[in-house]
Amino acid sequence: MVTGADVTTTRLEAELAELAGSVPDPELPVLTLGELGVVRGVRMHDDGHAEVTLTPTYTGCPAIEAMSADIERALTGHGIPEVRVTTVLAPAWSTDDISAEGRRKLAEFGIAPPRPHAAGGPVPVTLSVRCPNCGSTDTELLSRFSSTACKALRRCTSCREPFDHFKEL
Amino acid sequence: MSGIDTSAGTTTAAALALGDDALILSHRLGEWAGHAPVLEEEVALANIALDLLGQARILLSMVGDEDELAFLREERSFRNLQLVEQPNGDFAHTIARQLYFSVHQHELYAELARGDGPFAPLAAKAVKETAYHRDHAEQWTLRLGDGTEESRTRMRAALTALWKFTGELFQPVEGLDGVDWAALEERWLAALTDVVERAGLTLPEGPRTGAWAAGAGRQGLHTESFGRMLAEMQHLHRSHPGASW
């Protein structure tokens, strides 16, 4: 939540935040936006409009517009007359913001979840990535860039299956 | 000067410089679509281009209307470095351009992210993306430099050809007053020396500026190929104003 400690969240705002968080990600529909960690909060304004703050995974993520439209639809469907989605950059989103449940779903979907961050920087090299198909840790990097900006392409040297890895950011 | 809020100050000037760097390099990398040597590389270059386009949209939106700025400005109004407008050339030229620029951009954004200026939020986000761009360029430099005689020759030629555009990287940008440009240049040179030597090559010798003064791109003076690139980038928007997908 970006709301400061001195600002209380009303019951309606909490309810709407949960609703916005339950919207599926447009590119990875197995995950909700809440599990992805991109919904920062909902605030009701005095004129009756709801402001949802959303943060992009990557600055150029083309899914952000679809996310905004889906959130607007979900909240207006819940009786909120006007919804405005604001995009914020700070604090920057990190793959550490993906919930444990989100990581489990990614692996189940065949995408190796991101590793937790090492202290040294955004490109960890030490921990191995586990193959989501056979579970082997014997995997190799094919390309740092894959089907979307947030994924890298790897191959399992045990079962030989190529797979996407949600790379650390 | 369409779309530029001329009343705004130095933050606008800096946003335009950084935004144009990202926009123009993004377009150049996009030219590889359908032409990259292998599929993985096609995807990698497009991904890097997308990251840069995202940065450009945020930066140009700090200045004015992003579409007007990208598609309706004349050549002399662009403030990008001459390095980023250089043609793709062979794959080694593209990698040399990526290496020179991404090390610079990564170091610059890291410094801006540590501050509390208007660019800190974007820089804190983008520095994590540029770490991957830098890694990509470094890995390819090692592979080409330490590869075959052919790849080594081409990588050496590319590093040399673009060397004269690297002086401009460290010309102070108006509005980025907190940046220590001399220290940035030292870090850049140290990083470049390290990568190039590990690749079995040496840093080019010779001046880091061309016949024109360093800083020319930032003043709106561009090289010959830039006009043709802009014509291609802008013609659809100019021919069909307001067109959308």
CSV table of C-alpha atoms in Angstrom, one decimal:
chain,number,residue,atom,x,y,z
A,1,MET,CA,0.0,0.0,0.0
A,2,VAL,CA,1.3,3.5,-0.8
A,3,THR,CA,-1.1,5.0,1.6
A,4,GLY,CA,0.8,6.5,4.5
A,5,ALA,CA,0.5,5.2,8.0
A,6,ASP,CA,-1.6,8.2,9.0
A,7,VAL,CA,-4.2,7.5,6.4
A,8,THR,CA,-6.7,4.9,7.3
A,9,THR,CA,-8.3,2.6,4.8
A,10,THR,CA,-12.0,2.3,4.9
A,11,ARG,CA,-13.9,-0.9,4.7
A,12,LEU,CA,-15.1,0.0,1.2
A,13,GLU,CA,-11.6,0.8,0.0
A,14,ALA,CA,-10.3,-2.5,1.4
A,15,GLU,CA,-13.1,-4.3,-0.4
A,16,LEU,CA,-12.4,-2.5,-3.7
A,17,ALA,CA,-8.7,-3.2,-3.4
A,18,GLU,CA,-9.4,-6.9,-3.0
A,19,LEU,CA,-11.7,-6.7,-6.0
A,20,ALA,CA,-9.1,-4.9,-8.1
A,21,GLY,CA,-6.5,-7.5,-6.9
A,22,SER,CA,-8.7,-10.4,-8.0
A,23,VAL,CA,-8.6,-9.2,-11.7
A,24,PRO,CA,-6.6,-11.7,-13.8
A,25,ASP,CA,-3.4,-10.6,-15.4
A,26,PRO,CA,-4.0,-10.1,-19.1
A,27,GLU,CA,-0.8,-11.9,-20.2
A,28,LEU,CA,-0.6,-14.5,-17.5
A,29,PRO,CA,-4.2,-15.1,-16.6
A,30,VAL,CA,-3.3,-17.8,-14.1
A,31,LEU,CA,-2.2,-14.9,-11.8
A,32,THR,CA,-4.3,-12.2,-10.4
A,33,LEU,CA,-3.0,-8.6,-10.3
A,34,GLY,CA,-3.0,-8.9,-6.5
A,35,GLU,CA,-0.7,-12.0,-6.6
A,36,LEU,CA,1.5,-10.2,-9.1
A,37,GLY,CA,1.8,-7.3,-6.6
A,38,VAL,CA,0.9,-4.5,-9.0
A,39,VAL,CA,-2.2,-3.0,-7.3
A,40,ARG,CA,-0.9,-0.5,-4.8
A,41,GLY,CA,-4.2,0.7,-3.3
A,42,VAL,CA,-7.6,2.1,-3.7
A,43,ARG,CA,-8.8,5.5,-2.4
A,44,MET,CA,-12.4,6.8,-2.4
A,45,HIS,CA,-12.6,10.5,-3.1
A,46,ASP,CA,-15.2,12.9,-1.8
A,47,ASP,CA,-16.8,13.3,-5.2
A,48,GLY,CA,-17.6,9.6,-5.3
A,49,HIS,CA,-14.8,8.4,-7.7
A,50,ALA,CA,-12.5,5.6,-6.8
A,51,GLU,CA,-8.8,6.1,-7.5
A,52,VAL,CA,-6.8,2.9,-8.1
A,53,THR,CA,-3.0,3.1,-8.0
A,54,LEU,CA,-1.3,0.5,-10.2
A,55,THR,CA,2.5,0.0,-10.8
A,56,PRO,CA,3.9,-1.5,-14.0
A,57,THR,CA,6.2,-4.5,-14.0
A,58,TYR,CA,8.4,-3.0,-16.7
A,59,THR,CA,8.3,0.6,-17.8
A,60,GLY,CA,7.3,-0.5,-21.3
A,61,CYS,CA,4.9,-3.2,-20.3
A,62,PRO,CA,2.1,-3.0,-22.9
A,63,ALA,CA,-0.3,-4.9,-20.6
A,64,ILE,CA,-0.8,-1.9,-18.3
A,65,GLU,CA,-3.6,-0.4,-20.4
A,66,ALA,CA,-5.5,-3.7,-20.5
A,67,MET,CA,-5.0,-4.0,-16.7
A,68,SER,CA,-6.4,-0.5,-16.2
A,69,ALA,CA,-9.5,-1.2,-18.4
A,70,ASP,CA,-10.1,-4.6,-16.6
A,71,ILE,CA,-9.9,-2.9,-13.2
A,72,GLU,CA,-12.3,-0.1,-14.2
A,73,ARG,CA,-14.7,-2.7,-15.5
A,74,ALA,CA,-14.5,-4.8,-12.3
A,75,LEU,CA,-15.1,-1.8,-10.0
A,76,THR,CA,-17.9,-0.1,-12.1
A,77,GLY,CA,-19.6,-3.5,-12.1
A,78,HIS,CA,-19.5,-3.3,-8.3
A,79,GLY,CA,-21.5,-0.1,-8.4
A,80,ILE,CA,-18.7,2.5,-8.3
A,81,PRO,CA,-19.8,5.2,-10.8
A,82,GLU,CA,-16.4,6.5,-11.7
A,83,VAL,CA,-13.0,4.8,-11.5
A,84,ARG,CA,-9.7,6.3,-12.3
A,85,VAL,CA,-6.6,4.2,-12.5
A,86,THR,CA,-3.3,6.0,-11.8
A,87,THR,CA,0.0,4.5,-12.7
A,88,VAL,CA,2.8,5.1,-10.2
A,89,LEU,CA,6.5,4.2,-10.7
A,90,ALA,CA,7.8,4.5,-7.1
A,91,PRO,CA,8.6,2.4,-5.3
A,92,ALA,CA,9.6,0.4,-8.2
A,93,TRP,CA,8.0,-3.0,-8.6
A,94,SER,CA,10.2,-6.0,-8.0
A,95,THR,CA,9.6,-9.7,-8.6
A,96,ASP,CA,9.9,-10.0,-4.8
A,97,ASP,CA,6.4,-8.4,-4.8
A,98,ILE,CA,4.9,-11.6,-6.4
A,99,SER,CA,3.1,-13.5,-3.6
A,100,ALA,CA,3.9,-17.1,-2.5
A,101,GLU,CA,0.6,-18.2,-4.0
A,102,GLY,CA,1.5,-16.4,-7.3
A,103,ARG,CA,4.9,-18.2,-7.4
A,104,ARG,CA,3.2,-21.5,-6.9
A,105,LYS,CA,0.7,-20.8,-9.7
A,106,LEU,CA,3.4,-19.7,-12.1
A,107,ALA,CA,5.3,-23.0,-11.6
A,108,GLU,CA,2.1,-25.0,-12.0
A,109,PHE,CA,1.5,-23.1,-15.2
A,110,GLY,CA,4.9,-24.1,-16.5
A,111,ILE,CA,6.8,-20.9,-15.8
A,112,ALA,CA,9.7,-21.0,-13.4
A,113,PRO,CA,9.1,-18.4,-10.8
A,114,PRO,CA,11.6,-15.6,-10.1
A,115,ARG,CA,14.2,-16.3,-7.5
A,116,PRO,CA,14.4,-14.0,-4.4
A,117,HIS,CA,16.9,-11.2,-4.8
A,118,ALA,CA,20.5,-11.4,-3.7
A,119,ALA,CA,21.9,-8.3,-2.2
A,120,GLY,CA,24.3,-7.7,-5.1
A,121,GLY,CA,21.9,-6.5,-7.8
A,122,PRO,CA,19.1,-7.4,-10.1
A,123,VAL,CA,20.8,-10.2,-12.1
A,124,PRO,CA,21.4,-13.1,-9.7
A,125,VAL,CA,23.7,-15.8,-11.0
A,126,THR,CA,24.2,-18.2,-8.2
A,127,LEU,CA,20.9,-20.0,-7.5
A,128,SER,CA,19.8,-22.4,-10.1
A,129,VAL,CA,16.4,-22.3,-11.7
A,130,ARG,CA,14.2,-25.4,-11.3
A,131,CYS,CA,12.6,-26.9,-14.4
A,132,PRO,CA,8.8,-26.5,-14.0
A,133,ASN,CA,8.2,-29.7,-15.9
A,134,CYS,CA,10.4,-32.3,-14.2
A,135,GLY,CA,11.8,-30.4,-11.2
A,136,SER,CA,15.4,-30.8,-12.1
A,137,THR,CA,17.7,-27.9,-11.1
A,138,ASP,CA,20.0,-28.8,-14.1
A,139,THR,CA,18.8,-26.1,-16.4
A,140,GLU,CA,20.6,-23.7,-18.8
A,141,LEU,CA,19.9,-20.2,-20.0
A,142,LEU,CA,19.1,-20.0,-23.7
A,143,SER,CA,18.2,-16.3,-23.9
A,144,ARG,CA,17.8,-13.5,-21.3
A,145,PHE,CA,14.8,-12.3,-23.2
A,146,SER,CA,11.7,-14.4,-24.1
A,147,SER,CA,8.1,-14.1,-25.1
A,148,THR,CA,7.5,-11.1,-23.0
A,149,ALA,CA,9.8,-8.5,-21.4
A,150,CYS,CA,9.5,-10.2,-18.0
A,151,LYS,CA,10.6,-13.6,-19.0
A,152,ALA,CA,13.8,-15.4,-19.9
A,153,LEU,CA,14.1,-18.6,-22.0
A,154,ARG,CA,15.7,-21.6,-20.5
A,155,ARG,CA,16.1,-25.3,-21.2
A,156,CYS,CA,16.1,-28.3,-18.9
A,157,THR,CA,19.2,-30.5,-19.5
A,158,SER,CA,17.4,-33.4,-17.8
A,159,CYS,CA,14.1,-33.6,-19.6
A,160,ARG,CA,15.2,-31.4,-22.5
A,161,GLU,CA,12.1,-29.2,-22.4
A,162,PRO,CA,12.5,-25.5,-23.0
A,163,PHE,CA,10.6,-23.3,-20.6
A,164,ASP,CA,10.0,-19.7,-19.6
A,165,HIS,CA,11.5,-18.2,-16.5
A,166,PHE,CA,10.0,-15.2,-14.9
A,167,LYS,CA,13.3,-13.3,-14.6
A,168,GLU,CA,14.3,-11.4,-11.5
A,169,LEU,CA,13.7,-7.6,-11.6
B,1,MET,CA,9.1,22.8,-31.6
B,2,SER,CA,5.6,21.3,-31.7
B,3,GLY,CA,4.4,20.0,-28.4
B,4,ILE,CA,7.1,21.4,-26.3
B,5,ASP,CA,6.2,23.6,-23.3
B,6,THR,CA,8.7,26.3,-23.8
B,7,SER,CA,8.0,27.9,-20.4
B,8,ALA,CA,9.3,24.9,-18.5
B,9,GLY,CA,12.8,24.8,-17.3
B,10,THR,CA,15.8,22.6,-17.2
B,11,THR,CA,13.9,19.4,-16.1
B,12,THR,CA,12.2,19.6,-19.5
B,13,ALA,CA,15.5,19.9,-21.3
B,14,ALA,CA,16.8,16.9,-19.5
B,15,ALA,CA,13.7,14.8,-20.0
B,16,LEU,CA,13.9,15.6,-23.7
B,17,ALA,CA,17.5,14.5,-23.9
B,18,LEU,CA,17.0,11.3,-22.0
B,19,GLY,CA,13.7,10.6,-23.7
B,20,ASP,CA,15.1,11.1,-27.2
B,21,ASP,CA,18.0,8.8,-26.5
B,22,ALA,CA,15.6,6.0,-25.5
B,23,LEU,CA,13.1,6.7,-28.3
B,24,ILE,CA,15.7,6.8,-31.1
B,25,LEU,CA,17.7,3.7,-29.9
B,26,SER,CA,14.4,1.9,-29.5
B,27,HIS,CA,13.5,2.6,-33.1
B,28,ARG,CA,16.9,1.5,-34.4
B,29,LEU,CA,16.6,-1.8,-32.4
B,30,GLY,CA,13.1,-2.2,-33.8
B,31,GLU,CA,14.6,-2.2,-37.3
B,32,TRP,CA,16.1,-5.6,-36.5
B,33,ALA,CA,12.6,-7.2,-36.4
B,34,GLY,CA,12.6,-9.8,-39.1
B,35,HIS,CA,16.3,-9.5,-39.7
B,36,ALA,CA,18.1,-10.7,-36.6
B,37,PRO,CA,20.6,-13.6,-36.9
B,38,VAL,CA,18.6,-16.0,-34.8
B,39,LEU,CA,15.1,-16.1,-33.3
B,40,GLU,CA,16.3,-15.6,-29.7
B,41,GLU,CA,18.2,-12.5,-30.7
B,42,GLU,CA,15.2,-11.2,-32.6
B,43,VAL,CA,13.2,-11.4,-29.4
B,44,ALA,CA,16.0,-10.0,-27.2
B,45,LEU,CA,16.5,-6.9,-29.4
B,46,ALA,CA,12.7,-6.3,-29.5
B,47,ASN,CA,12.5,-6.7,-25.7
B,48,ILE,CA,15.3,-4.2,-25.2
B,49,ALA,CA,13.6,-1.8,-27.7
B,50,LEU,CA,10.3,-2.2,-25.7
B,51,ASP,CA,12.0,-1.3,-22.4
B,52,LEU,CA,13.5,1.8,-24.1
B,53,LEU,CA,10.2,2.8,-25.6
B,54,GLY,CA,8.5,2.6,-22.2
B,55,GLN,CA,11.2,4.9,-20.8
B,56,ALA,CA,10.8,7.2,-23.7
B,57,ARG,CA,7.0,7.5,-23.2
B,58,ILE,CA,7.4,8.4,-19.5
B,59,LEU,CA,10.2,10.9,-20.2
B,60,LEU,CA,8.5,12.6,-23.2
B,61,SER,CA,5.2,12.8,-21.3
B,62,MET,CA,7.1,15.0,-18.8
B,63,VAL,CA,7.7,17.4,-21.6
B,64,GLY,CA,4.4,17.4,-23.5
B,65,ASP,CA,2.3,15.2,-25.8
B,66,GLU,CA,4.4,12.0,-26.4
B,67,ASP,CA,3.0,11.4,-29.9
B,68,GLU,CA,3.5,15.0,-31.1
B,69,LEU,CA,7.0,15.0,-29.7
B,70,ALA,CA,7.9,11.7,-31.4
B,71,PHE,CA,6.2,12.1,-34.7
B,72,LEU,CA,5.9,15.8,-35.4
B,73,ARG,CA,9.3,17.3,-34.5
B,74,GLU,CA,11.8,18.1,-37.1
B,75,GLU,CA,15.4,16.7,-37.0
B,76,ARG,CA,16.9,19.8,-35.4
B,77,SER,CA,14.5,19.6,-32.4
B,78,PHE,CA,15.7,16.1,-31.4
B,79,ARG,CA,18.2,16.1,-28.5
B,80,ASN,CA,19.4,12.5,-28.6
B,81,LEU,CA,23.1,11.6,-28.6
B,82,GLN,CA,24.5,11.0,-32.1
B,83,LEU,CA,25.6,7.5,-30.9
B,84,VAL,CA,22.0,6.2,-30.6
B,85,GLU,CA,21.0,7.3,-34.1
B,86,GLN,CA,23.9,5.5,-35.8
B,87,PRO,CA,22.6,2.8,-38.3
B,88,ASN,CA,22.5,-0.8,-37.2
B,89,GLY,CA,25.3,-1.9,-39.5
B,90,ASP,CA,26.3,-5.5,-39.1
B,91,PHE,CA,25.4,-7.3,-35.8
B,92,ALA,CA,28.8,-6.3,-34.3
B,93,HIS,CA,28.0,-2.6,-34.9
B,94,THR,CA,24.6,-3.0,-33.1
B,95,ILE,CA,26.3,-4.7,-30.2
B,96,ALA,CA,29.1,-2.1,-30.0
B,97,ARG,CA,26.4,0.7,-29.9
B,98,GLN,CA,24.5,-1.3,-27.2
B,99,LEU,CA,27.7,-1.8,-25.2
B,100,TYR,CA,28.7,1.9,-25.3
B,101,PHE,CA,25.2,3.1,-24.6
B,102,SER,CA,23.9,0.6,-22.1
B,103,VAL,CA,26.9,0.8,-19.8
B,104,HIS,CA,26.5,4.6,-19.9
B,105,GLN,CA,22.7,4.5,-19.3
B,106,HIS,CA,23.0,1.9,-16.5
B,107,GLU,CA,25.6,4.0,-14.6
B,108,LEU,CA,23.7,7.2,-15.2
B,109,TYR,CA,20.3,5.8,-14.1
B,110,ALA,CA,21.9,4.2,-11.0
B,111,GLU,CA,23.2,7.7,-10.1
B,112,LEU,CA,19.8,9.4,-10.7
B,113,ALA,CA,18.0,6.7,-8.8
B,114,ARG,CA,20.2,7.4,-5.7
B,115,GLY,CA,19.1,11.1,-5.8
B,116,ASP,CA,15.8,12.7,-5.0
B,117,GLY,CA,15.3,14.6,-8.3
B,118,PRO,CA,12.4,14.4,-10.7
B,119,PHE,CA,14.0,11.5,-12.6
B,120,ALA,CA,14.6,9.3,-9.5
B,121,PRO,CA,11.3,7.2,-9.7
B,122,LEU,CA,11.9,6.4,-13.4
B,123,ALA,CA,15.6,5.8,-12.9
B,124,ALA,CA,15.0,3.4,-10.0
B,125,LYS,CA,12.7,1.4,-12.2
B,126,ALA,CA,14.7,1.6,-15.4
B,127,VAL,CA,18.1,0.8,-13.9
B,128,LYS,CA,16.9,-2.8,-13.2
B,129,GLU,CA,16.0,-3.1,-16.9
B,130,THR,CA,19.2,-1.6,-18.2
B,131,ALA,CA,21.1,-4.1,-16.1
B,132,TYR,CA,19.8,-6.7,-18.5
B,133,HIS,CA,20.6,-4.6,-21.5
B,134,ARG,CA,24.1,-4.1,-20.3
B,135,ASP,CA,24.6,-7.8,-19.6
B,136,HIS,CA,23.3,-8.7,-23.0
B,137,ALA,CA,25.7,-6.4,-24.7
B,138,GLU,CA,28.7,-7.5,-22.6
B,139,GLN,CA,27.9,-11.2,-23.2
B,140,TRP,CA,27.8,-10.6,-27.0
B,141,THR,CA,31.0,-8.6,-26.9
B,142,LEU,CA,32.8,-11.5,-25.2
B,143,ARG,CA,31.3,-14.0,-27.7
B,144,LEU,CA,32.2,-12.0,-30.8
B,145,GLY,CA,35.6,-10.8,-29.6
B,146,ASP,CA,36.6,-14.3,-28.4
B,147,GLY,CA,34.9,-16.1,-31.3
B,148,THR,CA,36.2,-16.6,-34.8
B,149,GLU,CA,38.7,-14.5,-36.6
B,150,GLU,CA,35.8,-13.1,-38.6
B,151,SER,CA,33.7,-12.2,-35.6
B,152,ARG,CA,36.8,-10.7,-33.8
B,153,THR,CA,37.6,-8.6,-36.9
B,154,ARG,CA,34.0,-7.3,-37.1
B,155,MET,CA,33.7,-6.6,-33.4
B,156,ARG,CA,37.0,-4.7,-33.4
B,157,ALA,CA,35.9,-2.7,-36.5
B,158,ALA,CA,32.6,-1.8,-34.9
B,159,LEU,CA,34.1,-0.6,-31.6
B,160,THR,CA,36.5,1.6,-33.6
B,161,ALA,CA,33.8,3.0,-35.9
B,162,LEU,CA,31.6,4.1,-33.1
B,163,TRP,CA,34.4,5.3,-30.7
B,164,LYS,CA,34.2,8.9,-32.0
B,165,PHE,CA,30.6,9.2,-30.8
B,166,THR,CA,31.4,8.3,-27.1
B,167,GLY,CA,32.7,11.6,-26.0
B,168,GLU,CA,29.2,13.1,-26.2
B,169,LEU,CA,28.0,10.6,-23.5
B,170,PHE,CA,29.7,12.6,-20.8
B,171,GLN,CA,28.8,16.2,-21.9
B,172,PRO,CA,26.8,17.6,-19.0
B,173,VAL,CA,23.1,17.6,-19.6
B,174,GLU,CA,21.2,20.7,-18.6
B,175,GLY,CA,18.9,19.8,-15.8
B,176,LEU,CA,20.9,16.9,-14.5
B,177,ASP,CA,23.0,19.1,-12.3
B,178,GLY,CA,23.7,16.6,-9.5
B,179,VAL,CA,25.5,14.2,-11.8
B,180,ASP,CA,29.3,13.9,-11.5
B,181,TRP,CA,30.0,13.5,-15.2
B,182,ALA,CA,33.8,13.0,-14.8
B,183,ALA,CA,33.2,10.2,-12.3
B,184,LEU,CA,30.6,8.7,-14.6
B,185,GLU,CA,33.1,8.7,-17.5
B,186,GLU,CA,35.7,7.1,-15.3
B,187,ARG,CA,33.3,4.3,-14.3
B,188,TRP,CA,32.3,3.8,-18.0
B,189,LEU,CA,35.9,3.7,-19.2
B,190,ALA,CA,36.8,1.2,-16.5
B,191,ALA,CA,33.9,-1.1,-17.3
B,192,LEU,CA,34.5,-0.9,-21.0
B,193,THR,CA,38.2,-1.7,-20.6
B,194,ASP,CA,37.3,-4.7,-18.5
B,195,VAL,CA,34.8,-6.1,-21.0
B,196,VAL,CA,36.9,-5.4,-24.1
B,197,GLU,CA,40.0,-7.0,-22.5
B,198,ARG,CA,38.1,-10.1,-21.4
B,199,ALA,CA,36.9,-10.3,-25.1
B,200,GLY,CA,40.6,-10.4,-26.2
B,201,LEU,CA,40.3,-6.9,-27.7
B,202,THR,CA,41.6,-3.5,-26.8
B,203,LEU,CA,39.8,-0.2,-26.5
B,204,PRO,CA,40.1,1.8,-29.7
B,205,GLU,CA,42.6,4.7,-29.7
B,206,GLY,CA,42.0,8.1,-31.1
B,207,PRO,CA,39.7,10.9,-30.4
B,208,ARG,CA,36.3,10.4,-28.8
B,209,THR,CA,34.8,13.2,-30.9
B,210,GLY,CA,34.4,13.6,-34.6
B,211,ALA,CA,34.9,16.6,-36.8
B,212,TRP,CA,32.0,18.2,-35.0
B,213,ALA,CA,32.1,19.3,-31.4
B,214,ALA,CA,31.1,16.7,-28.8
B,215,GLY,CA,27.6,17.5,-27.6
B,216,ALA,CA,26.3,18.1,-31.1
B,217,GLY,CA,23.4,15.7,-30.8
B,218,ARG,CA,22.3,17.5,-27.6
B,219,GLN,CA,22.3,20.7,-29.6
B,220,GLY,CA,20.1,19.3,-32.3
B,221,LEU,CA,22.9,18.6,-34.8
B,222,HIS,CA,22.7,15.1,-36.2
B,223,THR,CA,24.5,12.8,-38.6
B,224,GLU,CA,23.4,12.1,-42.1
B,225,SER,CA,21.5,8.9,-41.6
B,226,PHE,CA,19.2,10.4,-38.9
B,227,GLY,CA,17.0,12.3,-41.3
B,228,ARG,CA,16.2,9.1,-43.2
B,229,MET,CA,15.5,7.2,-40.0
B,230,LEU,CA,13.1,10.0,-38.9
B,231,ALA,CA,11.3,10.0,-42.3
B,232,GLU,CA,10.6,6.3,-41.8
B,233,MET,CA,9.6,6.6,-38.2
B,234,GLN,CA,7.3,9.6,-38.7
B,235,HIS,CA,5.7,9.1,-42.1
B,236,LEU,CA,2.7,7.0,-41.0
B,237,HIS,CA,1.7,9.5,-38.3
B,238,ARG,CA,2.2,12.4,-40.7
B,239,SER,CA,0.4,10.8,-43.6
B,240,HIS,CA,-2.6,9.7,-41.4
B,241,PRO,CA,-2.9,12.2,-38.6
B,242,GLY,CA,-4.8,10.7,-35.6
B,243,ALA,CA,-4.7,7.2,-37.0
B,244,SER,CA,-4.9,4.4,-34.4
B,245,TRP,CA,-4.8,0.6,-34.5
